[in-house]
Amino acid sequence: MDSIYQEIEALKKKNNAVILAHYYVPDEVQACADHIGDSFYLSKAAVGLDADMIVFAGVTFMGESAKILNPGKTVLMPEPGADCPMAHMADPEKIRELRGKYPDLAVVCYINSTAELKTYADICVTSANAVKIVKGLPNKHIYFIPDRNLGSYVAGQVPEKDIILNDGCCYVHKEVTPQQVQKVKEEHPKAEFLVHPECCQEVLALADFVGSTSEIISYASQSKGQEFIIGTENGVMYELRQKNPDKIFYPVAGGQICSGMKSVTLEKVRDCLKYHTGEILVDEELRRRAYSSLNRMLESGV
Ligand code: 13P
Ligand code: SF4
């Protein structure tokens, strides 16, 4: 009997498929991926792949973005119900209202958003490039959707802009509190605290480094430090430990879990390759409009 990894390998060859995985999916799923990374890396990796099929081990907005960028390829989600609640947290009516109020408004949309929300945006950003992209925009007024926390972080880094915040947030990162961080810092006084900008400002204020999942991994890998407190979803620990077997990583308060990401299993990866289930389909008109803001991000070269 073949191991499930051998089955997946054989099905990948048969379908000319590649597997993209985000750092938050379970460790054993990350282990079967051809490309693993943060949202920025994965959106770039999805373009121009020499494959007919993309299996996206992540949440829906990630598979949707891969389909928007690759309309000719089949994009499959191992778990089609793997959703990011924050991706829905902005109101098109409010966007219209603000566009009326500020004629120079740029709507900047975090890639953690539905295809529909992306159609209302001028440009998309990820947690890895949001500051640089917003800095480079000619517009003074920015409406940052859907994440209030990433928007606040960007506002702090780009004070010359007038950034209007939206009321969305990630339930996983919202759970991290300054009190929990203080406690783990007291337990491990030598550890540096590395945090994702989806956490609240009071938590970011305690950080030695703020960055996307890939940036957190690079920082820890390059640092001379030996101990780190990690303020993001537990899945990043897999790559952190693979790359840094001699360093020690502590979660905050037992760690954060994204249920959408954790609902992706090896069996579901195998089955979608076998039965071609969980296909992402995006209406062509919607795709074209969402493509424009995503592509503008990729073309910005930032
Ligand atoms: P990254 O942009 O670091 O991949 O994070 C994505 C995400 O969903 C964070 O919650
Ligand atoms: Fe969405 Fe938060 Fe999960 Fe990231 S960790 S996918 S923002 S729910």
CSV table of C-alpha atoms and ligand atoms in Angstrom, one decimal:
chain,number,residue,atom,x,y,z
A,1,MET,CA,0.0,0.0,0.0
A,2,ASP,CA,1.4,3.4,-1.0
A,3,SER,CA,1.8,6.0,1.6
A,4,ILE,CA,-0.6,9.0,1.2
A,5,TYR,CA,2.4,11.1,0.1
A,6,GLN,CA,3.2,8.6,-2.7
A,7,GLU,CA,-0.5,8.7,-3.8
A,8,ILE,CA,-0.4,12.5,-3.9
A,9,GLU,CA,2.8,12.5,-5.8
A,10,ALA,CA,1.4,10.1,-8.4
A,11,LEU,CA,-1.8,12.1,-8.7
A,12,LYS,CA,0.2,15.3,-9.1
A,13,LYS,CA,2.1,13.8,-12.0
A,14,LYS,CA,-1.1,12.4,-13.6
A,15,ASN,CA,-2.8,15.8,-13.5
A,16,ASN,CA,0.3,17.9,-14.1
A,17,ALA,CA,-0.6,19.7,-10.8
A,18,VAL,CA,1.3,21.7,-8.3
A,19,ILE,CA,0.4,22.2,-4.6
A,20,LEU,CA,0.7,25.6,-3.1
A,21,ALA,CA,0.4,25.8,0.7
A,22,HIS,CA,0.2,28.6,3.2
A,23,TYR,CA,2.3,28.4,6.4
A,24,TYR,CA,-0.9,28.1,8.5
A,25,VAL,CA,-2.1,24.7,7.2
A,26,PRO,CA,-1.2,21.6,9.2
A,27,ASP,CA,2.5,20.6,9.2
A,28,GLU,CA,1.9,17.3,7.3
A,29,VAL,CA,0.1,19.3,4.5
A,30,GLN,CA,2.9,21.8,4.3
A,31,ALA,CA,5.2,18.8,3.9
A,32,CYS,CA,3.5,17.8,0.6
A,33,ALA,CA,3.6,21.2,-1.0
A,34,ASP,CA,5.7,22.3,-4.0
A,35,HIS,CA,5.6,25.9,-2.9
A,36,ILE,CA,5.0,27.1,0.6
A,37,GLY,CA,4.9,30.7,1.7
A,38,ASP,CA,3.0,33.8,2.8
A,39,SER,CA,0.2,35.3,0.8
A,40,PHE,CA,2.5,37.6,-1.1
A,41,TYR,CA,4.9,34.8,-2.2
A,42,LEU,CA,2.0,32.5,-3.1
A,43,SER,CA,0.2,35.1,-5.2
A,44,LYS,CA,3.5,35.6,-7.2
A,45,ALA,CA,4.2,31.9,-7.3
A,46,ALA,CA,0.7,31.2,-8.8
A,47,VAL,CA,1.6,33.3,-11.9
A,48,GLY,CA,3.2,31.5,-14.8
A,49,LEU,CA,3.3,28.0,-13.2
A,50,ASP,CA,4.1,25.3,-15.7
A,51,ALA,CA,1.1,23.2,-14.6
A,52,ASP,CA,-2.5,22.6,-15.7
A,53,MET,CA,-3.8,22.4,-12.2
A,54,ILE,CA,-3.2,24.2,-8.9
A,55,VAL,CA,-4.2,22.7,-5.6
A,56,PHE,CA,-4.4,25.5,-3.0
A,57,ALA,CA,-3.9,24.3,0.5
A,58,GLY,CA,-5.2,27.4,2.2
A,59,VAL,CA,-8.4,29.4,2.6
A,60,THR,CA,-10.8,30.4,-0.1
A,61,PHE,CA,-9.5,33.9,-0.9
A,62,MET,CA,-6.1,32.4,-1.7
A,63,GLY,CA,-7.6,29.9,-4.2
A,64,GLU,CA,-9.7,32.7,-5.7
A,65,SER,CA,-6.7,34.9,-6.2
A,66,ALA,CA,-4.8,32.0,-7.9
A,67,LYS,CA,-7.8,31.6,-10.2
A,68,ILE,CA,-8.2,35.3,-10.9
A,69,LEU,CA,-4.5,35.4,-11.9
A,70,ASN,CA,-4.7,32.1,-13.9
A,71,PRO,CA,-8.0,31.8,-15.6
A,72,GLY,CA,-6.8,29.1,-17.9
A,73,LYS,CA,-5.8,26.7,-15.1
A,74,THR,CA,-8.0,24.5,-12.9
A,75,VAL,CA,-7.7,25.6,-9.3
A,76,LEU,CA,-8.9,23.1,-6.6
A,77,MET,CA,-9.4,23.7,-2.9
A,78,PRO,CA,-9.0,20.5,-0.8
A,79,GLU,CA,-11.5,22.0,1.6
A,80,PRO,CA,-13.9,24.3,-0.2
A,81,GLY,CA,-15.4,25.4,3.2
A,82,ALA,CA,-12.0,26.7,4.4
A,83,ASP,CA,-13.0,30.4,4.7
A,84,CYS,CA,-11.3,33.5,6.2
A,85,PRO,CA,-14.2,35.4,7.9
A,86,MET,CA,-12.3,38.7,7.6
A,87,ALA,CA,-12.3,38.4,3.8
A,88,HIS,CA,-16.0,39.4,3.9
A,89,MET,CA,-15.7,42.3,6.4
A,90,ALA,CA,-16.2,45.4,4.2
A,91,ASP,CA,-19.3,47.1,2.8
A,92,PRO,CA,-19.4,48.2,-0.8
A,93,GLU,CA,-22.0,50.9,0.1
A,94,LYS,CA,-19.5,52.5,2.5
A,95,ILE,CA,-16.8,52.4,-0.3
A,96,ARG,CA,-19.2,54.2,-2.7
A,97,GLU,CA,-20.0,56.8,0.0
A,98,LEU,CA,-16.3,57.5,0.7
A,99,ARG,CA,-15.5,57.7,-3.0
A,100,GLY,CA,-18.2,60.4,-3.2
A,101,LYS,CA,-16.8,62.3,-0.2
A,102,TYR,CA,-13.1,62.1,-1.2
A,103,PRO,CA,-12.5,62.5,-5.0
A,104,ASP,CA,-8.8,61.5,-4.6
A,105,LEU,CA,-9.6,58.3,-2.5
A,106,ALA,CA,-7.6,55.2,-3.2
A,107,VAL,CA,-9.3,52.0,-1.9
A,108,VAL,CA,-6.5,49.7,-0.8
A,109,CYS,CA,-7.7,46.1,-0.3
A,110,TYR,CA,-5.8,43.5,1.8
A,111,ILE,CA,-5.5,40.3,-0.2
A,112,ASN,CA,-7.4,38.6,2.6
A,113,SER,CA,-10.7,39.6,0.9
A,114,THR,CA,-13.3,38.1,-1.4
A,115,ALA,CA,-13.0,38.4,-5.2
A,116,GLU,CA,-16.1,40.7,-5.0
A,117,LEU,CA,-14.4,43.1,-2.6
A,118,LYS,CA,-11.3,43.2,-4.8
A,119,THR,CA,-13.5,44.6,-7.6
A,120,TYR,CA,-14.1,47.8,-5.6
A,121,ALA,CA,-10.4,48.3,-4.9
A,122,ASP,CA,-7.8,50.4,-6.7
A,123,ILE,CA,-5.0,48.1,-5.6
A,124,CYS,CA,-4.4,45.0,-3.4
A,125,VAL,CA,-1.7,44.6,-0.8
A,126,THR,CA,-0.5,41.8,1.4
A,127,SER,CA,0.9,42.1,4.9
A,128,ALA,CA,4.4,42.0,3.3
A,129,ASN,CA,4.0,44.9,1.0
A,130,ALA,CA,1.2,47.1,2.4
A,131,VAL,CA,3.4,49.8,3.9
A,132,LYS,CA,5.6,50.2,0.7
A,133,ILE,CA,2.6,50.2,-1.6
A,134,VAL,CA,0.6,52.8,0.4
A,135,LYS,CA,3.7,55.0,0.7
A,136,GLY,CA,4.1,54.9,-3.1
A,137,LEU,CA,0.5,55.9,-3.9
A,138,PRO,CA,-0.1,59.4,-5.2
A,139,ASN,CA,-3.4,59.7,-3.3
A,140,LYS,CA,-3.6,61.5,0.1
A,141,HIS,CA,-6.9,59.7,1.2
A,142,ILE,CA,-6.7,55.9,1.6
A,143,TYR,CA,-9.6,53.7,2.6
A,144,PHE,CA,-8.0,50.5,3.9
A,145,ILE,CA,-10.2,47.4,3.8
A,146,PRO,CA,-11.0,45.0,5.4
A,147,ASP,CA,-8.4,44.7,8.3
A,148,ARG,CA,-8.5,47.5,10.8
A,149,ASN,CA,-5.3,46.3,12.5
A,150,LEU,CA,-3.2,46.1,9.4
A,151,GLY,CA,-4.6,49.4,8.4
A,152,SER,CA,-3.7,51.0,11.7
A,153,TYR,CA,-0.2,49.6,11.4
A,154,VAL,CA,0.2,51.0,7.9
A,155,ALA,CA,-1.2,54.4,9.1
A,156,GLY,CA,1.5,54.5,11.8
A,157,GLN,CA,4.3,53.8,9.3
A,158,VAL,CA,2.9,56.2,6.6
A,159,PRO,CA,1.8,59.3,8.7
A,160,GLU,CA,1.8,61.5,5.6
A,161,LYS,CA,-1.4,59.8,4.4
A,162,ASP,CA,-4.9,60.2,5.6
A,163,ILE,CA,-5.9,56.5,6.2
A,164,ILE,CA,-9.5,55.7,6.8
A,165,LEU,CA,-10.0,52.5,8.7
A,166,ASN,CA,-12.6,49.8,8.3
A,167,ASP,CA,-14.1,47.7,11.0
A,168,GLY,CA,-12.9,44.2,10.0
A,169,CYS,CA,-10.3,42.1,11.8
A,170,CYS,CA,-9.0,38.5,12.1
A,171,TYR,CA,-10.5,36.6,15.0
A,172,VAL,CA,-7.3,34.6,15.4
A,173,HIS,CA,-4.9,37.5,15.8
A,174,LYS,CA,-7.5,39.5,17.8
A,175,GLU,CA,-7.2,36.9,20.6
A,176,VAL,CA,-3.6,37.9,21.4
A,177,THR,CA,-3.6,40.3,24.3
A,178,PRO,CA,-0.9,42.6,25.7
A,179,GLN,CA,-1.3,40.8,29.0
A,180,GLN,CA,-0.6,37.4,27.5
A,181,VAL,CA,2.5,38.8,25.7
A,182,GLN,CA,3.8,40.4,28.9
A,183,LYS,CA,3.4,37.1,30.7
A,184,VAL,CA,5.4,35.1,28.1
A,185,LYS,CA,8.0,37.8,28.0
A,186,GLU,CA,8.5,37.6,31.7
A,187,GLU,CA,8.8,33.8,31.5
A,188,HIS,CA,11.4,34.1,28.7
A,189,PRO,CA,13.2,37.5,29.2
A,190,LYS,CA,15.9,36.8,26.5
A,191,ALA,CA,13.3,36.0,23.8
A,192,GLU,CA,12.5,38.5,21.0
A,193,PHE,CA,8.9,39.0,20.2
A,194,LEU,CA,8.0,38.7,16.5
A,195,VAL,CA,4.4,39.5,15.6
A,196,HIS,CA,2.0,39.6,12.6
A,197,PRO,CA,0.5,43.1,11.9
A,198,GLU,CA,-3.0,41.6,12.1
A,199,CYS,CA,-2.6,41.8,15.9
A,200,CYS,CA,-3.9,44.9,17.7
A,201,GLN,CA,-1.7,48.1,18.2
A,202,GLU,CA,-1.2,47.4,21.9
A,203,VAL,CA,0.4,44.1,21.0
A,204,LEU,CA,2.5,45.5,18.2
A,205,ALA,CA,3.8,48.1,20.6
A,206,LEU,CA,5.5,45.2,22.5
A,207,ALA,CA,7.2,43.7,19.5
A,208,ASP,CA,10.8,43.6,18.5
A,209,PHE,CA,9.8,42.9,14.9
A,210,VAL,CA,6.5,43.2,13.0
A,211,GLY,CA,6.1,41.4,9.7
A,212,SER,CA,4.2,38.8,7.5
A,213,THR,CA,4.6,35.1,8.1
A,214,SER,CA,7.6,34.9,5.7
A,215,GLU,CA,9.2,38.0,7.1
A,216,ILE,CA,8.9,36.5,10.7
A,217,ILE,CA,10.5,33.3,9.5
A,218,SER,CA,13.4,35.2,7.7
A,219,TYR,CA,13.9,37.5,10.7
A,220,ALA,CA,14.2,34.5,13.1
A,221,SER,CA,16.4,32.6,10.7
A,222,GLN,CA,18.9,35.5,10.3
A,223,SER,CA,18.9,36.7,13.9
A,224,LYS,CA,21.7,35.9,16.3
A,225,GLY,CA,19.1,35.4,19.0
A,226,GLN,CA,18.2,31.9,20.2
A,227,GLU,CA,14.7,32.4,21.6
A,228,PHE,CA,11.6,33.9,20.0
A,229,ILE,CA,8.0,34.5,21.0
A,230,ILE,CA,5.8,34.1,18.0
A,231,GLY,CA,2.6,36.3,17.7
A,232,THR,CA,0.8,34.6,14.9
A,233,GLU,CA,-0.9,31.4,13.9
A,234,ASN,CA,0.8,28.2,15.2
A,235,GLY,CA,1.4,26.8,11.7
A,236,VAL,CA,4.5,29.0,11.2
A,237,MET,CA,6.3,27.0,13.9
A,238,TYR,CA,6.8,24.1,11.4
A,239,GLU,CA,8.9,26.1,9.0
A,240,LEU,CA,10.6,28.1,11.9
A,241,ARG,CA,11.7,24.8,13.5
A,242,GLN,CA,12.7,23.1,10.2
A,243,LYS,CA,14.9,26.1,9.3
A,244,ASN,CA,16.2,26.7,12.9
A,245,PRO,CA,16.5,23.4,14.7
A,246,ASP,CA,18.7,24.9,17.4
A,247,LYS,CA,16.5,27.8,18.2
A,248,ILE,CA,13.5,27.9,20.6
A,249,PHE,CA,10.1,29.2,19.6
A,250,TYR,CA,7.4,30.0,22.1
A,251,PRO,CA,3.7,30.6,21.3
A,252,VAL,CA,1.6,33.2,23.1
A,253,ALA,CA,-0.9,31.7,25.5
A,254,GLY,CA,-0.6,28.2,24.0
A,255,GLY,CA,-0.8,29.5,20.5
A,256,GLN,CA,-3.4,30.7,17.9
A,257,ILE,CA,-5.3,28.4,15.6
A,258,CYS,CA,-7.1,29.4,12.4
A,259,SER,CA,-9.9,26.8,12.0
A,260,GLY,CA,-10.2,27.4,8.2
A,261,MET,CA,-6.5,26.7,7.6
A,262,LYS,CA,-6.5,23.7,9.9
A,263,SER,CA,-9.5,22.1,8.1
A,264,VAL,CA,-7.2,21.3,5.2
A,265,THR,CA,-6.0,17.7,5.5
A,266,LEU,CA,-3.7,15.4,3.6
A,267,GLU,CA,-6.7,13.1,2.7
A,268,LYS,CA,-8.6,16.1,1.3
A,269,VAL,CA,-5.5,17.1,-0.8
A,270,ARG,CA,-5.4,13.5,-2.2
A,271,ASP,CA,-9.1,13.3,-2.8
A,272,CYS,CA,-9.4,16.7,-4.7
A,273,LEU,CA,-6.6,15.5,-6.9
A,274,LYS,CA,-8.3,12.1,-7.4
A,275,TYR,CA,-11.9,13.3,-8.0
A,276,HIS,CA,-11.3,16.9,-9.2
A,277,THR,CA,-13.5,18.3,-6.5
A,278,GLY,CA,-13.5,21.8,-4.9
A,279,GLU,CA,-12.9,23.6,-8.1
A,280,ILE,CA,-12.8,27.4,-7.8
A,281,LEU,CA,-15.0,29.1,-10.5
A,282,VAL,CA,-15.1,32.9,-10.8
A,283,ASP,CA,-17.5,34.7,-13.1
A,284,GLU,CA,-15.4,36.2,-16.0
A,285,GLU,CA,-16.7,39.8,-15.6
A,286,LEU,CA,-16.0,39.6,-11.8
A,287,ARG,CA,-12.6,38.0,-12.4
A,288,ARG,CA,-11.5,40.7,-14.9
A,289,ARG,CA,-12.4,43.5,-12.4
A,290,ALA,CA,-10.8,41.7,-9.4
A,291,TYR,CA,-7.7,41.0,-11.6
A,292,SER,CA,-7.1,44.7,-12.1
A,293,SER,CA,-6.4,45.5,-8.4
A,294,LEU,CA,-4.4,42.3,-7.8
A,295,ASN,CA,-2.3,42.8,-10.9
A,296,ARG,CA,-1.6,46.4,-10.0
A,297,MET,CA,-0.1,45.1,-6.8
A,298,LEU,CA,2.1,42.6,-8.7
A,299,GLU,CA,3.1,45.1,-11.3
A,300,SER,CA,4.1,47.6,-8.6
A,301,GLY,CA,7.1,45.4,-8.1
A,302,VAL,CA,7.1,46.1,-4.4
B,1,13P,P1,0.6,36.4,5.5
B,1,13P,O1,0.3,37.6,4.6
B,1,13P,O2,1.7,36.7,6.4
B,1,13P,O3,0.7,35.2,4.6
B,1,13P,O4,-0.7,36.2,6.4
B,1,13P,C1,-1.9,35.8,5.8
B,1,13P,C2,-2.9,35.6,6.9
B,1,13P,O5,-3.9,35.1,6.6
B,1,13P,C3,-2.6,36.2,8.2
B,1,13P,O6,-3.6,35.9,9.0
B,2,SF4,FE1,-8.2,34.8,7.9
B,2,SF4,FE2,-7.1,35.2,10.3
B,2,SF4,FE3,-7.2,32.7,9.3
B,2,SF4,FE4,-5.5,34.6,8.3
B,2,SF4,S1,-5.5,33.7,10.4
B,2,SF4,S2,-6.8,33.2,7.2
B,2,SF4,S3,-6.8,36.4,8.5
B,2,SF4,S4,-9.0,34.0,9.8
